[in-house]
XYZ file of N, CA and C in Angstrom:
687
model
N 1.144 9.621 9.371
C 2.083 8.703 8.734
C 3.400 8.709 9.506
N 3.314 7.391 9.870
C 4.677 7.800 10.584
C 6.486 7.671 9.570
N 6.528 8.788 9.569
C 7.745 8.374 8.363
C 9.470 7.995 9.071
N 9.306 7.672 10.045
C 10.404 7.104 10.957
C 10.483 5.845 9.956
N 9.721 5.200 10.901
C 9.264 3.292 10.461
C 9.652 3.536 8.898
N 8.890 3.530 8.224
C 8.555 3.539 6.643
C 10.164 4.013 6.073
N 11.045 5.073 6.581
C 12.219 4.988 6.293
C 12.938 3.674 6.550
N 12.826 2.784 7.527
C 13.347 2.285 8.099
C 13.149 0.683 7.943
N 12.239 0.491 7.067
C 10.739 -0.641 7.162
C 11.498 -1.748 6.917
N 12.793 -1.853 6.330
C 13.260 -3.306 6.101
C 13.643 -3.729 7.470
N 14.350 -2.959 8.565
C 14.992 -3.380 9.622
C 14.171 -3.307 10.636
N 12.945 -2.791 10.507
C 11.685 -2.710 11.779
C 11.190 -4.268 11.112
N 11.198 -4.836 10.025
C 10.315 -6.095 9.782
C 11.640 -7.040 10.576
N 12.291 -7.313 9.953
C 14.003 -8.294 10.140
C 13.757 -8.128 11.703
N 13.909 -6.962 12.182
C 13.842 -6.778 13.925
C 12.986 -7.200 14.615
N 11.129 -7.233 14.081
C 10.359 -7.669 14.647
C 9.746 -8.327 14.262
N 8.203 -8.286 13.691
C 7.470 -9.844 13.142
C 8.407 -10.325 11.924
N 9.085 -10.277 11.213
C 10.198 -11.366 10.570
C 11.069 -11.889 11.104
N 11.476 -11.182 12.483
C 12.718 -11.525 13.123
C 13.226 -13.234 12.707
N 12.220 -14.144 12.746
C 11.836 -15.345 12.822
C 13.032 -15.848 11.060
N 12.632 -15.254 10.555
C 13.051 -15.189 9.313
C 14.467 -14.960 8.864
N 15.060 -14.139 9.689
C 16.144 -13.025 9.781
C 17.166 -13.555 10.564
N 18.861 -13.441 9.596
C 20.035 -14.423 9.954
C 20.870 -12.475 10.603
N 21.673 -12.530 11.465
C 22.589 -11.478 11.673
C 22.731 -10.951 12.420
N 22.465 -9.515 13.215
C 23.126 -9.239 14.526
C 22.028 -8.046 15.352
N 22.324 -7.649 16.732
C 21.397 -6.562 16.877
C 21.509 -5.454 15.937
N 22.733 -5.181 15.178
C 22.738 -4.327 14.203
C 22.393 -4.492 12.699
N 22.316 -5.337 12.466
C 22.608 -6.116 10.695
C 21.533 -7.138 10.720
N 21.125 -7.287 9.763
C 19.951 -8.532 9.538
C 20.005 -8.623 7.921
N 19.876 -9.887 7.940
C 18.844 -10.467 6.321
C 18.421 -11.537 6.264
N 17.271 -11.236 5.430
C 16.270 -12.500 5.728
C 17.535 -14.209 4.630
N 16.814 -15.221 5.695
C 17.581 -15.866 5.499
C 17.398 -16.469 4.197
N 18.689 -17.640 3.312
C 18.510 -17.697 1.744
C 17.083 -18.680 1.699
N 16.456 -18.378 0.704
C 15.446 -18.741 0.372
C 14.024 -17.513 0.031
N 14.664 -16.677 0.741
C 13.502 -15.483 0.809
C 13.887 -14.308 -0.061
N 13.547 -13.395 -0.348
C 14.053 -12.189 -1.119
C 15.644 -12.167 0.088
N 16.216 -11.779 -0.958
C 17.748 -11.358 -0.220
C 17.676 -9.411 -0.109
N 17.234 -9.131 0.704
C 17.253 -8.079 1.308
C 17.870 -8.029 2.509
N 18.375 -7.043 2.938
C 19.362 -6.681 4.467
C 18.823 -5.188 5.345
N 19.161 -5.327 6.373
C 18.352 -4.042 7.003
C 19.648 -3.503 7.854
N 19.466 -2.458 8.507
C 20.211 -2.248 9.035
C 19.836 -1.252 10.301
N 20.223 -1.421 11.687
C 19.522 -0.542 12.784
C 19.823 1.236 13.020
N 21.082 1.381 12.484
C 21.350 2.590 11.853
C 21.410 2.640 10.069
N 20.885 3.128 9.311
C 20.728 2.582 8.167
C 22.259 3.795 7.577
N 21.993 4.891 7.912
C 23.331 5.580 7.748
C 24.357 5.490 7.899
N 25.190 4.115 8.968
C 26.003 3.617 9.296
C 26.090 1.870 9.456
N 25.645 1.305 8.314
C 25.759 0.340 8.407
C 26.274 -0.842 8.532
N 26.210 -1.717 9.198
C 27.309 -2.150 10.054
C 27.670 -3.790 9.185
N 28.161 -3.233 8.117
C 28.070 -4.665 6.916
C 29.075 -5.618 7.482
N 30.095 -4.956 7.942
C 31.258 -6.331 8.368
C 30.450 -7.308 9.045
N 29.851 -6.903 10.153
C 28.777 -7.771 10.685
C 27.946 -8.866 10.140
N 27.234 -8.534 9.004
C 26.562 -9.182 8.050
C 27.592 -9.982 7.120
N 28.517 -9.557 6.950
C 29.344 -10.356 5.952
C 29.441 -12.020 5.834
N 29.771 -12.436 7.219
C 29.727 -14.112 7.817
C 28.292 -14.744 7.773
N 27.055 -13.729 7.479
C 25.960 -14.100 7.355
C 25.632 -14.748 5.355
N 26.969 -13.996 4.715
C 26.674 -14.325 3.331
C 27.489 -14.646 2.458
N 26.936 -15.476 1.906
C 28.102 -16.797 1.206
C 28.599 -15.572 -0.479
N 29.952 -15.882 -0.676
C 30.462 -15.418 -1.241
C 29.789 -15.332 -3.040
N 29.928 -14.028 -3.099
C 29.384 -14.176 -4.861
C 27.836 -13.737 -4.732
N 26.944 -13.840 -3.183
C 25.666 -13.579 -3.004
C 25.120 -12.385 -3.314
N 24.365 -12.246 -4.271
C 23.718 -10.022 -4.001
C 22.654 -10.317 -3.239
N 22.752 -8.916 -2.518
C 22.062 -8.645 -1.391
C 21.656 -7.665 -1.787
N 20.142 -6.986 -1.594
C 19.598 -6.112 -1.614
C 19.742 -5.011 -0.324
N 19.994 -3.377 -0.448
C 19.578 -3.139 0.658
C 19.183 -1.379 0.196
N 18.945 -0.428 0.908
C 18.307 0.722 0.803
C 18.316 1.799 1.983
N 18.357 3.181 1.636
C 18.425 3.499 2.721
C 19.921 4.748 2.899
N 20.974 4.179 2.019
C 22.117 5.145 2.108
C 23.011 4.837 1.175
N 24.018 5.613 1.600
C 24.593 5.465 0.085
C 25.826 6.219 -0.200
N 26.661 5.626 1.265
C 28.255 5.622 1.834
C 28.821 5.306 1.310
N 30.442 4.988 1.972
C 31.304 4.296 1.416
C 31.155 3.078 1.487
N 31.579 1.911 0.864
C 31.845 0.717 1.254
C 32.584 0.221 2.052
N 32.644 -0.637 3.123
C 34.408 -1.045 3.702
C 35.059 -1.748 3.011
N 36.263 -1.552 2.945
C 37.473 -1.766 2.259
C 37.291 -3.038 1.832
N 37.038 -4.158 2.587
C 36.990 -5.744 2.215
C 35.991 -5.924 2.297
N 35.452 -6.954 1.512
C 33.491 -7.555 1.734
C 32.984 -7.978 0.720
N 32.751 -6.472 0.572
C 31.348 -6.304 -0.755
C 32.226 -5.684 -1.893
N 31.123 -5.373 -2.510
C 31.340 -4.811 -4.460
C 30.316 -4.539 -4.415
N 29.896 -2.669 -4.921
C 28.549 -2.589 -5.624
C 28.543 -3.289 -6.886
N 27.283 -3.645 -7.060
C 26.694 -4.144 -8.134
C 25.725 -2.752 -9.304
N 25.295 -1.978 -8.516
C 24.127 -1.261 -8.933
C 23.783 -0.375 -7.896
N 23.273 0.561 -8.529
C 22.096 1.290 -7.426
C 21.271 2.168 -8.259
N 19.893 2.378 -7.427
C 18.786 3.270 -8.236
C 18.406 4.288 -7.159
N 17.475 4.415 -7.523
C 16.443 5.153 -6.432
C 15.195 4.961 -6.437
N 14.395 4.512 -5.030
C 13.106 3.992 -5.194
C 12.422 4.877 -4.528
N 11.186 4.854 -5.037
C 9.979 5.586 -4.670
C 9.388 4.691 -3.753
N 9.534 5.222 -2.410
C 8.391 4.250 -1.461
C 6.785 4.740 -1.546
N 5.993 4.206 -1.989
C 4.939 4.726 -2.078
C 3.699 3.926 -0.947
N 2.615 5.215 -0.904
C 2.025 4.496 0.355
C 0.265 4.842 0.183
N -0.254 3.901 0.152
C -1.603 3.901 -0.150
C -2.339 5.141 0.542
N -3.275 5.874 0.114
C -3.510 7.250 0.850
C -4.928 7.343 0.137
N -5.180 6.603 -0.910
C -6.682 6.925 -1.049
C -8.029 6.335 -0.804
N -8.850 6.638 -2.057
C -10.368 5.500 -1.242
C -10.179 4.473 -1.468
N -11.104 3.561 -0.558
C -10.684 2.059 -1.002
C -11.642 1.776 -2.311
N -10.449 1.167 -3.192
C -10.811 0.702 -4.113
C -11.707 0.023 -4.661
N -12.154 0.167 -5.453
C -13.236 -0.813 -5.890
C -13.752 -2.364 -6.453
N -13.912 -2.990 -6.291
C -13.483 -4.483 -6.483
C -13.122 -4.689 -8.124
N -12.259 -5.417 -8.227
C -11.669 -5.910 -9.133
C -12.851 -6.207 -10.499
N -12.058 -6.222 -11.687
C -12.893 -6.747 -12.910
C -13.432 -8.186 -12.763
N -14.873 -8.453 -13.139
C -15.687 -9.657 -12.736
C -15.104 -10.935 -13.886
N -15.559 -11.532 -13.138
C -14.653 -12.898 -13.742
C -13.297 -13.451 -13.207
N -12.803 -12.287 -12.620
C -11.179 -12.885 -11.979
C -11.161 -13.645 -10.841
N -10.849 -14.771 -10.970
C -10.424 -15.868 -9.828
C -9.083 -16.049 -9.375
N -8.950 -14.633 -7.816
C -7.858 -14.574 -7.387
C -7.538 -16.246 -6.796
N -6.367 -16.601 -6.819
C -5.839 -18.425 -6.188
C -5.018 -17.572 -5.245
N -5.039 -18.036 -4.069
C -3.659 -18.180 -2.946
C -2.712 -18.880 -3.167
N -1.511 -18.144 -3.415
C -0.502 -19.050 -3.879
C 0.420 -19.279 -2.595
N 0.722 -20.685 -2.473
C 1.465 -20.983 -1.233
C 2.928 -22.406 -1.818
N 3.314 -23.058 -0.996
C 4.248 -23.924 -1.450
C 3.910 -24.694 -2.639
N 2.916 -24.982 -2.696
C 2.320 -26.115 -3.843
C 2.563 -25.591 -5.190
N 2.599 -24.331 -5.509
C 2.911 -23.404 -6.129
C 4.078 -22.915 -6.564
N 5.153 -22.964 -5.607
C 6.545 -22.585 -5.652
C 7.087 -22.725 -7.045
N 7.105 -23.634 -8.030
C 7.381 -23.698 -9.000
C 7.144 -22.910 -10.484
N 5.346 -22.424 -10.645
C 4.990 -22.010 -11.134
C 5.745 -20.655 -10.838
N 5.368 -20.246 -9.403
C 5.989 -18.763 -9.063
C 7.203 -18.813 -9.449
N 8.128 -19.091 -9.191
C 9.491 -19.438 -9.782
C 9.769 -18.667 -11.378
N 8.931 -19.814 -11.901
C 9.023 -19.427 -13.294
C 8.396 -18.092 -13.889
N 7.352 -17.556 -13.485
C 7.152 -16.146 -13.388
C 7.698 -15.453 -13.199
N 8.517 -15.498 -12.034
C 9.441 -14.411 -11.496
C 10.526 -14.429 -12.446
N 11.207 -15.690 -13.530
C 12.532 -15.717 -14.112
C 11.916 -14.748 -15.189
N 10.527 -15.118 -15.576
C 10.039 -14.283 -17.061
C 9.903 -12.925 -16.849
N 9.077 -11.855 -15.608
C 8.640 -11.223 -15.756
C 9.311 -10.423 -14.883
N 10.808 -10.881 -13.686
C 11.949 -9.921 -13.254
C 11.377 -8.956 -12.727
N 10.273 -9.114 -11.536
C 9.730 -8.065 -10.308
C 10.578 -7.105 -9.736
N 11.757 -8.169 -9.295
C 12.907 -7.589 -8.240
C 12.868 -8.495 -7.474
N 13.475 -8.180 -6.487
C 14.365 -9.495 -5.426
C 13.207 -10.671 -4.551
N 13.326 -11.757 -5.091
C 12.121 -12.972 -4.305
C 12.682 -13.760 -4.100
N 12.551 -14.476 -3.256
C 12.917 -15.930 -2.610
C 11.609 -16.688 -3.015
N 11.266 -17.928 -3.240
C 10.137 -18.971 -2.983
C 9.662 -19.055 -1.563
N 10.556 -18.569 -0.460
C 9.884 -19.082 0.836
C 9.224 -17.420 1.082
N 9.402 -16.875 0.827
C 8.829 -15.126 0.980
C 7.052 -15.544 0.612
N 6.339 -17.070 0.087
C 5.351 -17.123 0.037
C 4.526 -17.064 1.247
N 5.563 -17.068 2.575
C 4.882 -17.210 3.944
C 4.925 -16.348 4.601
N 4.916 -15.187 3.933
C 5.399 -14.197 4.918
C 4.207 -12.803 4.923
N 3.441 -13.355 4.106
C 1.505 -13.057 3.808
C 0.750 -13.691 2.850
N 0.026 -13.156 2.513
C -1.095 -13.314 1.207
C -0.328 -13.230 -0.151
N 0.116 -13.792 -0.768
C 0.450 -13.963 -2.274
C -1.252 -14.004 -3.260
N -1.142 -13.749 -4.175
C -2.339 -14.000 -4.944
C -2.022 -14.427 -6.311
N -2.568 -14.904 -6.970
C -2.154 -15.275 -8.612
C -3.597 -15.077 -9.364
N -3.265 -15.000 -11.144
C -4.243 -15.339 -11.556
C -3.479 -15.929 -12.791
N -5.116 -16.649 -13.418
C -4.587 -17.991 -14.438
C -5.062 -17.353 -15.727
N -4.337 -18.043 -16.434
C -5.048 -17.960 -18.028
C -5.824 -18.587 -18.087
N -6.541 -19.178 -19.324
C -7.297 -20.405 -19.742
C -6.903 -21.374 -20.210
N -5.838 -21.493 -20.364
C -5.110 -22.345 -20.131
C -4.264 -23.213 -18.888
N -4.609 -22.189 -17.852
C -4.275 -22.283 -16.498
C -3.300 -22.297 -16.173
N -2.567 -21.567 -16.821
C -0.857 -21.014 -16.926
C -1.010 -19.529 -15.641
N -0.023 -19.413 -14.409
C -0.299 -18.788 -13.921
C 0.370 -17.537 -14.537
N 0.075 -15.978 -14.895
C 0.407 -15.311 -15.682
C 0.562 -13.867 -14.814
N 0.232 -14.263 -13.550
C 0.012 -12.971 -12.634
C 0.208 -13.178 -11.417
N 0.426 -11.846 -10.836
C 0.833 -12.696 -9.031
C 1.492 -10.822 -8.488
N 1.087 -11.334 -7.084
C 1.554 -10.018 -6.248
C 1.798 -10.701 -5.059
N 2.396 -10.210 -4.338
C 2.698 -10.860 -3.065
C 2.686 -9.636 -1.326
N 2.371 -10.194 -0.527
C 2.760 -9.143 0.342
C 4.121 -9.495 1.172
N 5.084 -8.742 1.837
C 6.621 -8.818 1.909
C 6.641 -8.243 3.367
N 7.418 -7.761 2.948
C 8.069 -6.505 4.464
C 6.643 -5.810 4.989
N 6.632 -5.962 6.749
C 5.709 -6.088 7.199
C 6.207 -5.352 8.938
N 5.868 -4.265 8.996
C 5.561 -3.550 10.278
C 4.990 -2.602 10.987
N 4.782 -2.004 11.878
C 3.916 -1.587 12.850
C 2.182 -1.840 11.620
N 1.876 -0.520 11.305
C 0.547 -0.573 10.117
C 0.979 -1.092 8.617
N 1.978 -0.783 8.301
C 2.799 -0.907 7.192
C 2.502 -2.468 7.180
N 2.098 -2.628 5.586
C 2.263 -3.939 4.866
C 3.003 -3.713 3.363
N 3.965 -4.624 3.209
C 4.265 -3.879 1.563
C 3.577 -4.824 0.834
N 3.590 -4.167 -0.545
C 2.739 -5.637 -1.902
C 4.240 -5.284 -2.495
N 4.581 -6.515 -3.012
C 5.842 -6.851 -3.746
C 5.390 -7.568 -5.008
N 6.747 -7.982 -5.246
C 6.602 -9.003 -6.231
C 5.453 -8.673 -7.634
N 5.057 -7.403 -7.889
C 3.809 -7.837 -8.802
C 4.495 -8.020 -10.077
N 3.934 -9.063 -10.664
C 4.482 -9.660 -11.944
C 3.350 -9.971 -12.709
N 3.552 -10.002 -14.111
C 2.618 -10.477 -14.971
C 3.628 -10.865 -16.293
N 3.634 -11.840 -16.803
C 3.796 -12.952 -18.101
C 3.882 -11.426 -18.959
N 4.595 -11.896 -19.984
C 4.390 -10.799 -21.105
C 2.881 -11.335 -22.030
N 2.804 -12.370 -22.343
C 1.738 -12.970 -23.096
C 0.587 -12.510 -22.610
N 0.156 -12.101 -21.306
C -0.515 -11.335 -20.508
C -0.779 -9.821 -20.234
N 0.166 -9.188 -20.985
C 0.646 -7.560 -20.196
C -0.686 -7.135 -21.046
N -1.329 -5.866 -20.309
C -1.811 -4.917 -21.163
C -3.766 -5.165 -20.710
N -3.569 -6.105 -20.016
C -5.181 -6.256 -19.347
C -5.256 -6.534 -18.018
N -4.807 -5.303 -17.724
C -4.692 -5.073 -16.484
C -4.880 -6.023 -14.920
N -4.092 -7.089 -15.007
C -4.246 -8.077 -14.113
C -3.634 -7.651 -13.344
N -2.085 -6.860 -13.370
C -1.596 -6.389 -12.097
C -2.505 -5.662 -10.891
N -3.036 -4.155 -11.835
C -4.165 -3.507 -11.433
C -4.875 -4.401 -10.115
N -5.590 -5.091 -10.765
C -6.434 -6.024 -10.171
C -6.121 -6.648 -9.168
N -4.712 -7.124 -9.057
C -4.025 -8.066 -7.814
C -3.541 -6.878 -7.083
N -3.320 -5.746 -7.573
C -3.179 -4.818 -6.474
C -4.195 -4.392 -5.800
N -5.224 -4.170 -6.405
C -6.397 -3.297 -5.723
C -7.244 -4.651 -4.714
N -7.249 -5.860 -5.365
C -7.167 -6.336 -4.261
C -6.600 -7.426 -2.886
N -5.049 -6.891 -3.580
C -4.240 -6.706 -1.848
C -4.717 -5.669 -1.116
N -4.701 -4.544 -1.697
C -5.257 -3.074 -0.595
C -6.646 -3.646 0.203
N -7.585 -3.880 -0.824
C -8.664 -4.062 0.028
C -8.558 -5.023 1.234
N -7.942 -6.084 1.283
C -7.817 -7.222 2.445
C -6.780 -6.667 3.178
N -5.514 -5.704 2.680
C -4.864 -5.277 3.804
C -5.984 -3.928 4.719
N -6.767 -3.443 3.797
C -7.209 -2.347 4.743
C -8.509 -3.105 5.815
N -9.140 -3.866 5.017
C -9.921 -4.920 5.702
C -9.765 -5.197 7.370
N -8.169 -5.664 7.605
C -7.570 -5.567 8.788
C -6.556 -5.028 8.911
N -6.975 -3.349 8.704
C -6.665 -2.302 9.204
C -5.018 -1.730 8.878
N -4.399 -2.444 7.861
C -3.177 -2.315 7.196
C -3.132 -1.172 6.605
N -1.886 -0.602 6.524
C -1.935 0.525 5.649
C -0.867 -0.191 4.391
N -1.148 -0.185 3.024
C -0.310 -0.644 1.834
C 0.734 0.275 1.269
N 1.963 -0.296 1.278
C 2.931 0.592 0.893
C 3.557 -0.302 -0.266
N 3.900 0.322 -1.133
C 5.054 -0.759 -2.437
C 6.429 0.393 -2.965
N 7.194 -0.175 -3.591
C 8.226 0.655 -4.182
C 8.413 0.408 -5.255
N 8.652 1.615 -6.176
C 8.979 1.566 -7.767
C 10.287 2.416 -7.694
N 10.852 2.192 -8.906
C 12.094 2.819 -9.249
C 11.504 4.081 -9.600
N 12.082 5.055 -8.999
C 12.060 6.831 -9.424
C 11.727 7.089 -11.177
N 12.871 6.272 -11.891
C 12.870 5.956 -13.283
C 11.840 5.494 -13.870
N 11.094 4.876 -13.376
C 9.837 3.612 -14.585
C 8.252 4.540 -13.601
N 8.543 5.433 -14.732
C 7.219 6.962 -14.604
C 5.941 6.166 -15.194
N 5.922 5.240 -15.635
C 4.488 4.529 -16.134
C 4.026 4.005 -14.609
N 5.007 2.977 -14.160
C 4.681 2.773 -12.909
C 4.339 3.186 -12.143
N 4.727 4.311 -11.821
C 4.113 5.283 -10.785
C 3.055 5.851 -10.804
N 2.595 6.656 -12.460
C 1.467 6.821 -12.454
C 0.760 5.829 -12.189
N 0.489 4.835 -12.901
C -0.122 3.521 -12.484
C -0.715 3.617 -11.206
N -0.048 3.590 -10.206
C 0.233 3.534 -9.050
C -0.725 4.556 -8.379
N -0.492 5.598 -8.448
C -1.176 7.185 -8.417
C -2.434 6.784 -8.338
N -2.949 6.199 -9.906
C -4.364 6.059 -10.051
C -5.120 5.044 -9.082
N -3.977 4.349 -8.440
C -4.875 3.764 -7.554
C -4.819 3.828 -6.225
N -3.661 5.020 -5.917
C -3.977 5.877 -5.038
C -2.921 5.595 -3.852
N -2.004 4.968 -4.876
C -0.463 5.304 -3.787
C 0.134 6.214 -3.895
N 0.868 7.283 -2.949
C 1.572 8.678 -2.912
C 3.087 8.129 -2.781
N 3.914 8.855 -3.632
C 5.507 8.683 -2.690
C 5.208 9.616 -1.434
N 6.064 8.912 -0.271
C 6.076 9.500 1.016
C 7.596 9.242 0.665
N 8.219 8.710 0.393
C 10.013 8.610 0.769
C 10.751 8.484 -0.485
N 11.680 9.069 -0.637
C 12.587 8.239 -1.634
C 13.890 8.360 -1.018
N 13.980 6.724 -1.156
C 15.377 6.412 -0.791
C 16.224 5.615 -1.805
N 17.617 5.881 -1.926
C 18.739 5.085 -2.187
C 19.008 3.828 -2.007
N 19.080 2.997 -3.009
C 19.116 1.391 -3.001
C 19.974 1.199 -3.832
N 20.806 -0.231 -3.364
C 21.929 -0.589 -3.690
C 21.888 -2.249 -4.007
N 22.440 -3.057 -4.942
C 22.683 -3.864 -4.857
C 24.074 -4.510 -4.545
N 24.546 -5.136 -3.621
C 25.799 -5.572 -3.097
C 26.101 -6.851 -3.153
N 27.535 -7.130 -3.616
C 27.614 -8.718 -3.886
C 29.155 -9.015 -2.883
N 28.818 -10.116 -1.873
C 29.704 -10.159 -0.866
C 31.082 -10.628 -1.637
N 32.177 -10.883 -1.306
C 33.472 -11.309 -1.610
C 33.996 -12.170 -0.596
């Protein structure tokens, strides 16, 4: 495991296959508005926010992780901070999902529905265009209300993350997340991905959760939410 990268994983994606994605400097990056508002940084211990600042419109929160300094004097305002559990897939591959589920690829056509999921069920940080940046998956009710969804995000060397997993409250409790997780793992390990996601240190259901299907914390790092000035 390489735990360099995986410390580092927002600014190895922003730096390399997202680069494409990514507004800011050889030091500073964030993916641009439309996508999860996350920021990376090439020293993450010294981060070089003045830099990033002209990259973000005033009043914006920005996600970022990793340390947990001072601020510079002019800029920003914390908003928040937690601590996340980076966790990283380490066991057998899973077993296929409960029968009957008809995973959908969710892509632009979609944007809306996802939208509205994300306002109900508050994952953590998404953009609508973050649908291009892998495999999203959904599933429907019978009513064909989309009620579920995982997404894959930050993306480097083996490292793939699953984000975004959300589920409807009208939904909770039959295990659809489960399901959209176990199979993201399988298609990321498929081609040869290793699956990593993050939970808050705090939300211990989650993690076990998590456990059982055979993600380990390898890192915990310090995350911050920052709102420019």
């Amino acid at each position: 495991m390489n735990t360099d990268l995986l410390a580092n994983i927002t600014w190895a994606a922003l730096a390399g296959p997202h680069a494409a994605h990514a507004l800011g400097t050889g030091q500073a990056r964030r993916y641009r508005p439309g996508f999860a508002a996350l920021m990376g940084f090439a020293d993450p211990h010294r981060p070089e926010l003045d830099a990033l600042r002209a990259h973000a419109r005033a009043g914006e929160r920005l996600f970022c992780d990793g340390w947990a300094g001072a601020l510079p004097a002019e800029g920003w305002r914390l908003e928040s901070e937690t601590v996340l559990a980076r966790m990283v897939w380490q066991g057998p591959l899973p077993g296929p999902a409960s029968a009957g589920l008809a995973f959908e690829r969710l892509g632009p056509a979609q944007a809306a529905e996802v939208q509205a999921l994300v306002q109900t069920a508050a994952p953590g940080p998404f953009g609508p265009e973050g649908l291009q940046l892998g495999e999203s998956l959904g599933l429907r009710d019978a009513q064909g209300r989309l009620v579920a969804m995982a997404c894959e995000r930050l993306f480097a060397g083996p490292y793939r993350e699953i984000a975004s997993v959300a589920t409807h409250p009208d939904a909770r409790g039959r295990g659809l997340a489960s399901a959209l997780v176990r199979e993201l793992v399988q298609r990321q390990r498929a081609r040869g991905e290793v699956p990593f996601l993050h939970v808050r240190c705090n939300h211990a259901s989650a993690i076990r959760l998590y456990e059982r299907l055979g993600f380990r914390t390898a890192l915990v790092t310090p995350a911050r939410v920052l709102v420019a000035q």
